[in-house]
Coordinates of C-alpha atoms and ligand atoms in Angstrom, one line a residue:
X840 CA 24.1 -15.1 -19.1
X841 CA 22.2 -12.8 -17.1
X842 CA 19.8 -10.7 -19.0
X843 CA 20.8 -6.5 -19.0
X844 CA 18.4 -3.5 -19.0
X845 CA 19.3 -0.4 -20.0
X846 CA 19.0 2.8 -17.8
X847 CA 18.1 6.4 -20.2
X848 CA 18.3 9.6 -20.0
X849 CA 14.9 10.7 -19.7
X850 CA 16.0 14.7 -21.4
X851 CA 17.5 12.8 -24.5
X852 CA 16.9 9.2 -24.6
X853 CA 20.4 8.4 -24.3
X854 CA 21.8 5.2 -22.8
X855 CA 23.2 6.1 -19.4
X856 CA 23.8 2.3 -18.0
X857 CA 23.3 -1.1 -18.5
X858 CA 22.6 -3.1 -15.6
X859 CA 22.1 -6.8 -14.8
X860 CA 18.3 -8.2 -14.1
X861 CA 18.7 -10.2 -11.4
X862 CA 16.9 -13.4 -10.9
X863 CA 15.7 -15.0 -8.0
X864 CA 18.8 -17.0 -7.4
X865 CA 20.7 -13.8 -7.4
X866 CA 18.2 -12.3 -4.9
X867 CA 18.5 -15.7 -2.8
X868 CA 22.3 -15.5 -2.9
X869 CA 22.5 -11.6 -1.9
X870 CA 20.3 -12.2 1.0
X871 CA 22.6 -15.4 2.1
X872 CA 25.2 -12.7 1.7
X873 CA 23.8 -10.0 3.8
X874 CA 23.1 -12.7 6.6
X875 CA 26.5 -13.6 7.4
X876 CA 27.2 -9.5 6.9
X877 CA 24.6 -8.5 9.8
X878 CA 25.8 -11.3 12.3
X879 CA 29.2 -9.3 12.3
X880 CA 27.5 -5.9 12.0
X881 CA 24.9 -6.7 14.8
X882 CA 27.9 -7.6 16.9
X883 CA 29.5 -4.4 16.8
X884 CA 29.0 -1.5 19.3
X885 CA 27.0 1.4 18.0
X886 CA 30.0 3.5 18.1
X887 CA 31.6 0.8 15.7
X888 CA 29.0 0.9 13.5
X889 CA 28.4 4.6 13.4
X890 CA 32.6 4.9 12.4
X891 CA 31.8 3.1 9.1
X892 CA 28.7 5.1 8.5
X893 CA 30.6 8.3 9.0
X894 CA 33.1 6.7 6.6
X895 CA 31.0 6.1 4.1
X896 CA 28.9 9.4 4.5
X897 CA 32.6 11.0 4.1
X898 CA 32.8 9.3 0.4
X899 CA 29.5 10.7 -0.4
X900 CA 30.0 13.9 1.3
X901 CA 33.3 14.0 -1.1
X902 CA 32.0 12.7 -3.9
X903 CA 28.7 15.1 -3.9
X904 CA 28.9 16.4 -7.7
X905 CA 29.8 12.7 -9.0
X906 CA 26.6 11.1 -7.5
X907 CA 24.4 14.3 -8.6
X908 CA 25.5 13.8 -11.9
X909 CA 24.6 10.4 -12.0
X910 CA 21.3 11.3 -10.3
X911 CA 20.9 14.1 -13.0
X912 CA 21.7 11.9 -16.2
X913 CA 19.1 8.9 -15.0
X914 CA 16.4 11.2 -13.7
X915 CA 16.7 14.3 -15.3
X916 CA 16.4 16.7 -12.7
X917 CA 18.8 19.7 -12.6
X918 CA 22.1 19.4 -10.8
X919 CA 21.1 21.9 -7.8
X920 CA 18.1 20.0 -6.8
X921 CA 20.2 16.3 -7.2
X922 CA 22.8 18.2 -4.9
X923 CA 20.4 19.5 -2.5
X924 CA 18.7 15.7 -2.1
X925 CA 21.9 14.2 -1.7
X926 CA 22.9 17.2 0.9
X927 CA 20.0 16.3 2.6
X928 CA 20.6 12.6 2.8
X929 CA 24.2 13.3 4.1
X930 CA 22.8 15.1 7.2
X931 CA 20.2 11.8 8.0
X932 CA 22.7 9.2 7.3
X933 CA 25.1 11.6 10.0
X934 CA 21.6 11.9 12.3
X935 CA 21.0 8.2 12.7
X936 CA 24.4 7.2 13.3
X937 CA 25.1 9.3 15.9
X938 CA 21.5 8.9 17.6
X939 CA 21.2 5.0 17.2
X940 CA 22.6 4.5 20.5
X941 CA 20.6 6.6 22.7
X942 CA 17.6 5.5 20.6
X943 CA 17.9 2.2 20.6
X944 CA 20.3 1.1 23.4
X945 CA 19.2 -0.6 26.9
X946 CA 16.8 1.4 29.2
X947 CA 15.5 1.1 32.6
X948 CA 11.8 1.3 32.7
X949 CA 9.7 1.3 35.9
X950 CA 8.4 -2.1 36.9
X951 CA 5.6 -1.0 38.5
X952 CA 4.1 -1.3 41.7
X953 CA 3.1 -5.4 41.6
X954 CA 6.5 -6.2 40.2
X955 CA 8.5 -3.7 42.6
X956 CA 11.2 -6.8 43.2
X957 CA 11.9 -6.8 39.8
X958 CA 14.3 -4.5 37.6
X959 CA 13.0 -3.9 33.9
X960 CA 14.8 -3.0 30.9
X961 CA 14.1 -2.0 27.2
X962 CA 16.3 -2.5 24.2
X963 CA 15.7 -2.2 20.2
X964 CA 17.3 -5.8 18.7
X965 CA 18.3 -5.4 15.2
X966 CA 15.7 -7.6 12.8
X967 CA 18.9 -9.1 10.6
X968 CA 18.1 -8.2 6.7
X969 CA 15.8 -5.6 5.2
X970 CA 15.2 -5.6 2.3
X971 CA 14.7 -1.9 0.4
X972 CA 13.1 -1.3 -2.5
X973 CA 13.2 2.1 -3.9
X974 CA 11.6 4.8 -6.1
X975 CA 13.3 7.2 -8.8
X976 CA 12.1 10.5 -7.9
X977 CA 14.7 11.1 -5.1
X978 CA 16.9 8.6 -5.9
X979 CA 19.3 9.0 -3.0
X980 CA 17.1 10.5 -0.1
X981 CA 13.9 8.4 -0.2
X982 CA 15.7 4.9 0.0
X983 CA 18.2 6.4 2.6
X984 CA 15.5 7.0 4.9
X985 CA 15.0 3.2 5.0
X986 CA 19.1 2.6 4.3
X987 CA 20.7 4.9 6.7
X988 CA 18.4 4.0 9.6
X989 CA 18.1 0.4 9.4
X990 CA 21.9 0.2 8.9
X991 CA 22.4 2.6 12.1
X992 CA 19.6 0.2 13.5
X993 CA 22.4 -3.0 13.3
X994 CA 20.6 -4.7 10.6
X995 CA 22.4 -5.6 7.0
X996 CA 20.5 -4.0 3.6
X997 CA 19.7 -5.6 0.0
X998 CA 18.5 -2.6 -1.9
X999 CA 16.6 -3.2 -5.4
X1000 CA 16.7 0.6 -6.8
X1001 CA 13.9 1.8 -9.0
X1002 CA 14.8 0.6 -12.9
X1003 CA 15.1 4.2 -13.4
X1004 CA 18.1 4.7 -11.3
X1005 CA 20.2 1.9 -11.0
X1006 CA 23.2 3.8 -11.6
X1007 CA 22.2 5.7 -8.3
X1008 CA 21.4 2.6 -5.8
X1009 CA 24.8 1.0 -8.0
X1010 CA 27.1 3.9 -6.8
X1011 CA 25.9 3.9 -3.4
X1012 CA 26.5 0.4 -2.9
X1013 CA 30.2 0.7 -4.6
X1014 CA 31.1 3.8 -1.7
X1015 CA 30.2 1.4 1.0
X1016 CA 32.1 -1.6 -0.8
X1017 CA 35.1 0.9 -0.5
X1018 CA 35.2 1.3 2.9
X1019 CA 34.3 -1.9 3.8
X1020 CA 35.0 -4.5 1.3
X1021 CA 35.2 -7.6 3.1
X1022 CA 31.4 -7.0 4.5
X1023 CA 28.8 -6.8 2.2
X1024 CA 26.6 -5.1 4.7
X1025 CA 25.0 -2.9 1.9
X1026 CA 24.3 -4.5 -1.4
X1027 CA 22.2 -4.0 -4.4
X1028 CA 20.2 -5.7 -6.9
X1029 CA 19.1 -4.3 -9.4
X1030 CA 16.3 -5.4 -12.1
X1031 CA 12.7 -4.0 -13.1
X1032 CA 9.7 -5.3 -10.7
X1033 CA 10.5 -9.1 -11.0
X1034 CA 13.2 -8.2 -9.2
X1035 CA 11.9 -6.1 -6.2
X1036 CA 9.0 -9.4 -6.2
X1037 CA 11.6 -11.9 -5.4
X1038 CA 13.1 -9.6 -2.9
X1039 CA 10.0 -9.9 -1.1
X1040 CA 10.3 -13.6 -1.2
X1041 CA 13.4 -13.8 -0.4
X1042 CA 13.2 -14.4 3.7
X1043 CA 14.5 -10.8 4.5
X1044 CA 13.7 -10.1 8.0
X1045 CA 11.3 -7.1 6.9
X1046 CA 10.6 -5.2 3.6
X1047 CA 10.7 -1.2 3.3
X1048 CA 9.1 0.0 0.3
X1049 CA 8.9 3.2 -1.1
X1050 CA 7.2 3.8 -4.3
X1051 CA 3.0 3.9 -5.6
X1052 CA 0.1 2.5 -3.6
X1053 CA -0.6 -0.2 -6.2
X1054 CA 2.7 -1.3 -6.1
X1055 CA 2.6 -1.3 -2.1
X1056 CA -0.1 -3.3 -2.2
X1057 CA 1.6 -6.4 -3.9
X1058 CA 4.4 -6.0 -2.1
X1059 CA 2.5 -6.6 1.1
X1060 CA 0.7 -8.6 -0.3
X1061 CA 3.7 -11.5 -1.1
X1062 CA 5.3 -10.5 2.2
X1063 CA 2.3 -11.6 3.8
X1064 CA 2.9 -15.3 2.2
X1065 CA 5.5 -15.5 4.9
X1066 CA 4.6 -12.5 7.8
X1067 CA 7.4 -10.5 6.5
X1068 CA 6.4 -7.2 7.9
X1069 CA 6.9 -4.4 5.8
X1070 CA 7.0 -0.2 5.9
X1071 CA 4.9 1.3 3.0
X1072 CA 5.7 4.6 2.1
X1073 CA 3.5 5.3 -1.0
X1074 CA 1.6 8.1 -2.7
X1075 CA 0.4 11.6 -2.2
X1076 CA -2.1 14.6 -3.2
X1077 CA -0.7 16.8 -0.7
X1078 CA -2.6 20.4 -0.7
X1079 CA -0.7 23.6 0.5
X1080 CA -3.8 25.7 2.6
X1081 CA -3.3 29.6 2.6
X1082 CA -5.2 31.4 5.6
X1083 CA -6.6 35.2 5.0
X1084 CA -3.4 36.3 7.4
X1085 CA -1.0 35.0 5.6
X1086 CA 2.4 36.0 3.9
X1087 CA 0.8 35.8 0.6
X1088 CA 3.9 36.1 -1.8
X1089 CA 5.8 33.4 0.7
X1090 CA 2.8 31.1 0.0
X1091 CA 2.5 31.7 -3.8
X1092 CA 6.4 30.7 -4.1
X1093 CA 6.2 27.6 -1.4
X1094 CA 3.2 26.8 -3.5
X1095 CA 5.3 27.0 -6.9
X1096 CA 8.1 25.3 -5.8
X1097 CA 6.0 22.5 -3.5
X1098 CA 4.4 21.7 -7.4
X1099 CA 6.9 22.3 -9.5
X1100 CA 10.2 21.4 -8.7
X1101 CA 11.4 18.3 -9.8
X1102 CA 8.6 18.2 -12.4
X1103 CA 5.9 17.8 -10.2
X1104 CA 7.4 14.0 -9.1
X1105 CA 7.6 14.7 -5.5
X1106 CA 5.5 12.1 -2.9
X1107 CA 5.2 15.6 -0.3
X1108 CA 4.8 17.8 -3.3
X1109 CA 1.8 20.4 -3.8
X1110 CA -0.4 19.1 -5.9
X1111 CA -4.0 20.7 -4.2
X1112 CA -4.1 24.8 -3.1
X1113 CA -6.8 25.8 -0.8
X1114 CA -6.7 29.4 -0.6
X1115 CA -8.9 32.2 1.6
X1116 CA -11.1 34.2 -0.5
X1117 CA -9.7 37.1 0.7
X1118 CA -6.3 36.5 -0.4
X1119 CA -7.3 34.5 -3.0
X1120 CA -6.7 37.3 -6.0
X1121 CA -3.6 38.6 -4.4
X1122 CA -2.4 34.7 -4.5
X1123 CA -3.1 34.2 -8.2
X1124 CA -1.1 37.2 -9.2
X1125 CA 1.7 36.4 -6.9
X1126 CA 1.7 32.8 -8.6
X1127 CA 1.3 33.6 -12.1
X1128 CA 4.2 36.3 -11.8
X1129 CA 6.5 34.0 -10.0
X1130 CA 5.7 31.0 -12.5
X1131 CA 6.9 32.9 -15.4
X1132 CA 10.6 32.5 -13.8
X1133 CA 10.0 28.7 -14.1
X1134 CA 12.2 27.5 -17.2
X1135 CA 11.7 24.0 -19.0
X1136 CA 15.2 22.5 -19.0
X1137 CA 17.4 19.9 -17.4
X1138 CA 20.0 21.3 -18.9
X1139 CA 22.4 24.2 -16.0
X1140 CA 19.8 27.2 -15.0
X1141 CA 16.6 24.8 -16.6
X1142 CA 14.4 24.6 -13.3
X1143 CA 12.3 21.8 -14.0
X1144 CA 13.5 19.1 -15.9
X1145 CA 12.0 16.3 -18.3
X1146 CA 9.2 13.8 -16.3
X1147 CA 11.7 10.5 -15.9
X1148 CA 8.7 8.0 -16.8
X1149 CA 7.3 7.9 -20.1
X1150 CA 4.5 6.5 -19.1
X1151 CA 4.0 9.2 -16.7
X1152 CA 2.8 11.7 -19.4
X1153 CA 0.0 10.2 -20.4
X1154 CA -1.1 10.1 -17.0
X1155 CA -0.5 13.8 -16.7
X1156 CA -2.4 14.4 -20.0
X1157 CA -5.5 12.4 -18.5
X1158 CA -5.6 14.6 -15.3
X1159 CA -4.8 17.9 -17.2
X1160 CA -7.9 17.1 -20.2
X1161 CA -10.6 15.7 -17.2
X1162 CA -10.1 19.2 -15.6
X1163 CA -10.2 21.2 -18.8
X1164 CA -13.3 18.9 -19.7
X1165 CA -14.9 19.7 -16.2
X1166 CA -14.7 23.3 -17.0
X1167 CA -11.3 24.0 -15.1
X1168 CA -9.6 27.8 -16.0
X1169 CA -5.8 27.4 -16.8
X1170 CA -3.5 30.2 -14.8
X1171 CA -0.7 29.0 -16.2
X1172 CA 0.2 26.2 -19.4
X1173 CA -2.6 24.8 -20.7
X1174 CA -4.4 21.6 -22.6
X1175 CA -1.3 21.0 -24.8
X1176 CA 1.1 21.5 -21.7
X1177 CA 2.1 17.9 -21.9
X1178 CA 4.7 17.4 -24.8
X1179 CA 6.8 14.1 -26.0
X1180 CA 9.4 14.7 -22.9
X1181 CA 8.8 17.9 -20.6
X1182 CA 5.4 18.7 -19.1
X1183 CA 4.7 22.9 -19.1
X1184 CA 4.2 24.0 -15.4
X1185 CA 0.5 23.9 -15.6
X1186 CA -1.8 25.9 -13.1
X1187 CA -5.4 25.4 -13.4
X1188 CA -8.2 27.0 -10.8
X1189 CA -12.1 26.0 -11.1
X1190 CA -11.3 22.5 -10.8
X1191 CA -14.7 20.2 -9.5
X1192 CA -13.6 18.7 -6.3
X1193 CA -14.7 15.0 -7.9
X1194 CA -11.9 15.4 -11.3
X1195 CA -9.6 12.8 -11.2
X1196 CA -7.0 15.7 -11.2
X1197 CA -8.0 16.7 -7.6
X1198 CA -8.4 12.9 -6.7
X1199 CA -5.6 10.7 -7.7
X1200 CA -1.8 11.4 -7.6
X1201 CA -0.9 13.4 -11.1
X1202 CA 3.1 13.2 -9.9
X1203 CA 3.8 16.0 -12.7
X1204 CA 4.2 20.0 -12.5
X1205 CA 0.7 20.9 -11.9
X1206 CA -1.4 22.5 -9.6
X1207 CA -4.9 23.1 -8.6
X1208 CA -6.0 26.0 -6.8
X1209 CA -9.8 26.6 -5.1
X1210 CA -11.1 29.7 -3.5
X1211 CA -12.2 28.4 0.2
X1212 CA -14.4 30.8 2.0
X1213 CA -13.1 29.7 5.4
X1214 CA -10.0 27.3 7.2
X1215 CA -12.8 25.0 7.8
X1216 CA -13.7 24.2 4.2
X1217 CA -9.7 24.3 3.6
X1218 CA -9.7 21.4 6.0
X1219 CA -12.3 19.6 5.0
X1220 CA -11.5 19.2 1.0
X1221 CA -7.8 18.8 2.4
X1222 CA -8.6 15.7 4.1
X1223 CA -11.4 14.4 1.4
X1224 CA -8.7 12.5 -0.4
X1225 CA -7.6 8.2 0.6
X1226 CA -3.9 9.6 0.9
X1227 CA -2.5 10.9 4.1
X1228 CA 1.0 12.0 3.3
X1229 CA 2.4 15.8 4.0
X1230 CA 0.7 19.1 4.1
X1231 CA 1.6 22.7 3.9
X1232 CA -0.3 25.4 5.8
X1233 CA 0.4 29.4 5.4
X1234 CA -0.8 31.3 8.3
X1235 CA 0.0 33.7 11.2
X1236 CA -2.5 32.9 13.7
X1237 CA -3.8 29.4 13.4
X1238 CA -1.0 27.4 11.5
X1239 CA -0.4 24.7 14.2
X1240 CA -4.1 24.3 14.9
X1241 CA -5.0 23.9 11.2
X1242 CA -1.6 21.7 10.7
X1243 CA -3.0 19.1 13.5
X1244 CA -6.4 19.0 11.9
X1245 CA -5.2 17.8 8.7
X1246 CA -5.0 14.4 8.1
X1247 CA -1.6 13.6 7.4
X1248 CA 2.0 12.0 8.7
X1249 CA 3.4 15.4 8.1
X1250 CA 2.8 19.3 7.8
X1251 CA 5.0 22.3 7.8
X1252 CA 3.1 25.2 8.8
X1253 CA 4.8 28.5 6.7
X1254 CA 7.2 26.4 4.5
X1255 CA 6.8 23.4 2.2
X1256 CA 8.4 20.1 2.4
X1257 CA 10.5 21.0 5.2
X1258 CA 10.2 18.3 7.9
X1259 CA 11.9 16.2 5.4
X1260 CA 14.8 17.5 6.0
X1261 CA 14.4 17.8 9.7
X1262 CA 16.3 14.3 10.9
X1263 CA 14.9 13.9 13.9
X1264 CA 11.4 14.3 12.6
X1265 CA 9.5 10.9 11.7
X1266 CA 8.8 10.5 7.9
X1267 CA 5.3 8.6 6.6
X1268 CA 1.9 8.6 5.9
X1269 CA -1.8 7.5 6.6
X1270 CA -4.6 5.9 4.8
X1271 CA -2.9 5.3 1.1
X1272 CA 0.0 7.1 1.7
X1273 CA 1.2 3.8 3.6
X1274 CA 2.4 3.2 7.2
X1275 CA 5.3 3.0 9.4
X1276 CA 7.8 5.5 10.0
X1277 CA 11.4 6.2 8.6
X1278 CA 13.5 9.1 9.7
X1279 CA 14.1 9.7 13.4
X1280 CA 13.9 7.6 16.4
X1281 CA 10.8 6.0 14.7
X1282 CA 12.4 5.4 11.9
X1283 CA 15.4 4.2 13.6
X1284 CA 13.1 1.7 15.8
X1285 CA 11.3 0.9 12.5
X1286 CA 14.1 -1.3 11.7
X1287 CA 14.3 -3.4 14.8
X1288 CA 12.3 -5.2 17.4
X1289 CA 11.7 -4.5 21.2
X1290 CA 13.4 -6.7 23.9
X1291 CA 11.8 -6.5 27.2
X1292 CA 13.9 -8.2 30.2
X1293 CA 13.2 -8.2 33.6
X1294 CA 16.0 -9.2 36.3
X1295 CA 14.5 -10.3 39.6
X1296 CA 16.2 -7.8 42.6
X1297 CA 15.2 -9.6 45.6
X1298 CA 12.3 -12.0 46.1
X1299 CA 9.1 -10.5 46.0
X1300 CA 7.0 -9.5 49.2
X1301 CA 4.2 -11.9 47.7
X1302 CA 4.7 -14.7 46.1
X1303 CA 2.0 -15.3 43.3
X1304 CA 3.6 -16.5 40.5
X1305 CA 4.2 -20.3 42.1
X1306 CA 2.2 -23.2 42.6
X1307 CA 3.5 -22.7 46.4
X1308 CA 1.4 -20.0 46.6
X1309 CA -0.9 -19.7 49.7
X1310 CA -4.8 -18.7 50.3
X1311 CA -3.2 -16.4 52.5
X1312 CA -1.4 -14.4 49.5
X1313 CA -4.2 -14.4 47.3
X1314 CA -5.7 -12.5 49.9
X1315 CA -3.2 -10.1 50.7
X1316 CA -2.5 -10.0 47.0
X1317 CA -6.5 -9.0 46.6
X1318 CA -5.9 -6.4 49.9
X1319 CA -3.5 -5.0 48.0
X1320 CA -5.2 -4.3 45.1
X1321 CA -8.0 -2.9 46.5
X1322 CA -5.9 -0.4 48.8
X1323 CA -3.8 0.9 45.3
X1324 CA -6.7 0.6 42.6
X1325 CA -10.0 0.2 44.4
X1326 CA -10.0 4.2 45.3
X1327 CA -11.7 5.7 42.0
X1328 CA -13.6 8.6 43.1
X1329 CA -16.5 7.7 40.1
X1330 CA -17.5 4.5 41.3
X1331 CA -21.2 3.6 39.6
X1332 CA -23.9 3.5 42.6
X1333 CA -26.4 0.9 42.1
X1334 CA -29.9 1.6 43.2
X1335 CA -31.2 -1.0 46.2
Ligands
NAD467 P1 6.5 1.9 -8.4 O1 5.7 1.9 -7.5 O2 6.2 2.0 -9.8 O3 7.7 1.2 -8.2 C1 8.9 1.3 -7.0 C2 9.6 0.3 -6.9 O4 8.8 -0.9 -7.3 C3 10.7 0.0 -8.3 O5 11.8 -0.2 -7.6 C4 10.1 -1.2 -8.6 O6 11.0 -1.7 -9.6 C5 9.3 -2.1 -7.6 N1 8.6 -2.7 -7.9 C6 7.7 -3.0 -8.8 N2 6.6 -4.1 -9.2 C7 7.0 -4.8 -8.0 C8 6.5 -5.6 -7.5 N3 5.5 -6.7 -8.0 N4 7.5 -6.5 -6.2 C9 7.9 -5.8 -5.5 N5 8.6 -4.6 -6.1 C10 7.8 -3.7 -7.4 O7 6.7 3.6 -8.1 P2 7.9 4.5 -8.7 O8 7.2 4.8 -10.1 O9 9.0 4.0 -9.1 O10 7.6 6.3 -7.8 C11 6.9 7.0 -7.8 C12 5.5 6.5 -6.9 O11 6.7 6.4 -5.6 C13 4.6 7.9 -6.3 O12 4.0 7.3 -5.8 C14 5.1 8.6 -5.2 O13 4.1 9.2 -4.6 C15 5.9 7.7 -4.8 N6 6.8 8.1 -3.4 C16 7.0 7.7 -2.1 C17 7.6 8.6 -1.6 C18 7.1 8.3 0.4 O14 8.1 8.5 0.9 N7 6.1 8.4 0.6 C19 8.8 9.1 -2.0 C20 8.9 9.0 -3.1 C21 8.2 8.4 -4.0

């Protein structure tokens, strides 16, 4: 008999649902079904696939409140946040479906001088079956960055949602089954880490992982056994940088929302703030005043819900304790901010840069704030992390310059996390935040392989790629190259 596990409501501990723990054989069977479905799916035109994606998206859109409720119950996030997340995901599905042909379809490219007799074409072909392993913190949006783009590119998907949000994953796959019952192009498998590990070994053509850096390393190691390519969307330790000419109330608002929304359980959430000394006091005042309104409760009206994963409470507590022990000053909250299920929003200043509250991902509603004397210092401290996911910069003059200097895959100038909602922008990180991209044109190409084709249009002027090549041809080719490429003005001059 198949073993089961329970999904619990983190606010109450109530059982939300019971789901099967799929084992290796179940996962292999799902991948085999997907492989067959992928053959059908890949033969559809881009327009044909778009039609299905639009139908699926319409089901999600019409029942957004139902899906938001499952997400609310499983993760504890406020209804409004769950709804906003799904809205952004809906936009991504629509973008992926409507842009796939333009991004991936055949394109003529220049064939160069030597191969001028050839017509050259590049196109992006689907890989086959893509395995998607997702986290629980944005249980719709984060996996959707892989699922929608992989589907639009012509692949079938086997999705393993987090054990903390199996209901959301199942809901999405059920919605697909409703619109294409005979074609399991999107399937869900549920279970704990072992089910994810089985998916890595099941012979999928690519594995898209979103989750912690530690698990990402395990996924990559497992996939290396079969040379299965991976996308790794892992953790972050993003900062908000506030320059002296910034709109300080707006920066404080963004810092607060970026740090505390979703109870701080956001990969691209703000965990550190570096604020120019000229506006530091004002920033702290604004932050304090705005933070008073942030209520702890998963119920309607509450802005900050419980911590979804009980084991994370210990991590958050250890970061707060280290900051306190190392001389940190609490602007909001205190050493006892961590409760049984909820964490009081906590803002700490004067935390040494080598405290674990600064060096490691906290994944809770906390923010450290440091006064800096220049933007060079802000950038240097921001970049002194092994992560490199996103960043937020508040500045009038130097916003774009600072955004470019931060070592991260993404940045928002004068807003926070905005890039995640722009479907045409690639999403992903550097360093311990992972590699590969979801969203946008890069996100579509991520789930394909490039296919290069030449078609000979006429005989070559110089028949060089044949055993019938003559010495005359070789000489002519050398002369041609000298004329074409041998005229660099910076030729080294040798002394006699
Ligand atoms: P996690 O690493 O604990 O789990 C992620 C998924 O991996 C789950 O589905 C889990 O069952 C599965 N898993 C566990 N062990 C596995 C194994 N050995 N092989 C294969 N799969 C396995 O992460 P989490 O707690 O669910 O999510 C939080 C983390 O995700 C944070 O670090 C956060 O920053 C990160 N995250 C990153 C992004 C991004 O886009 N970069 C987005 C959201 C969350």
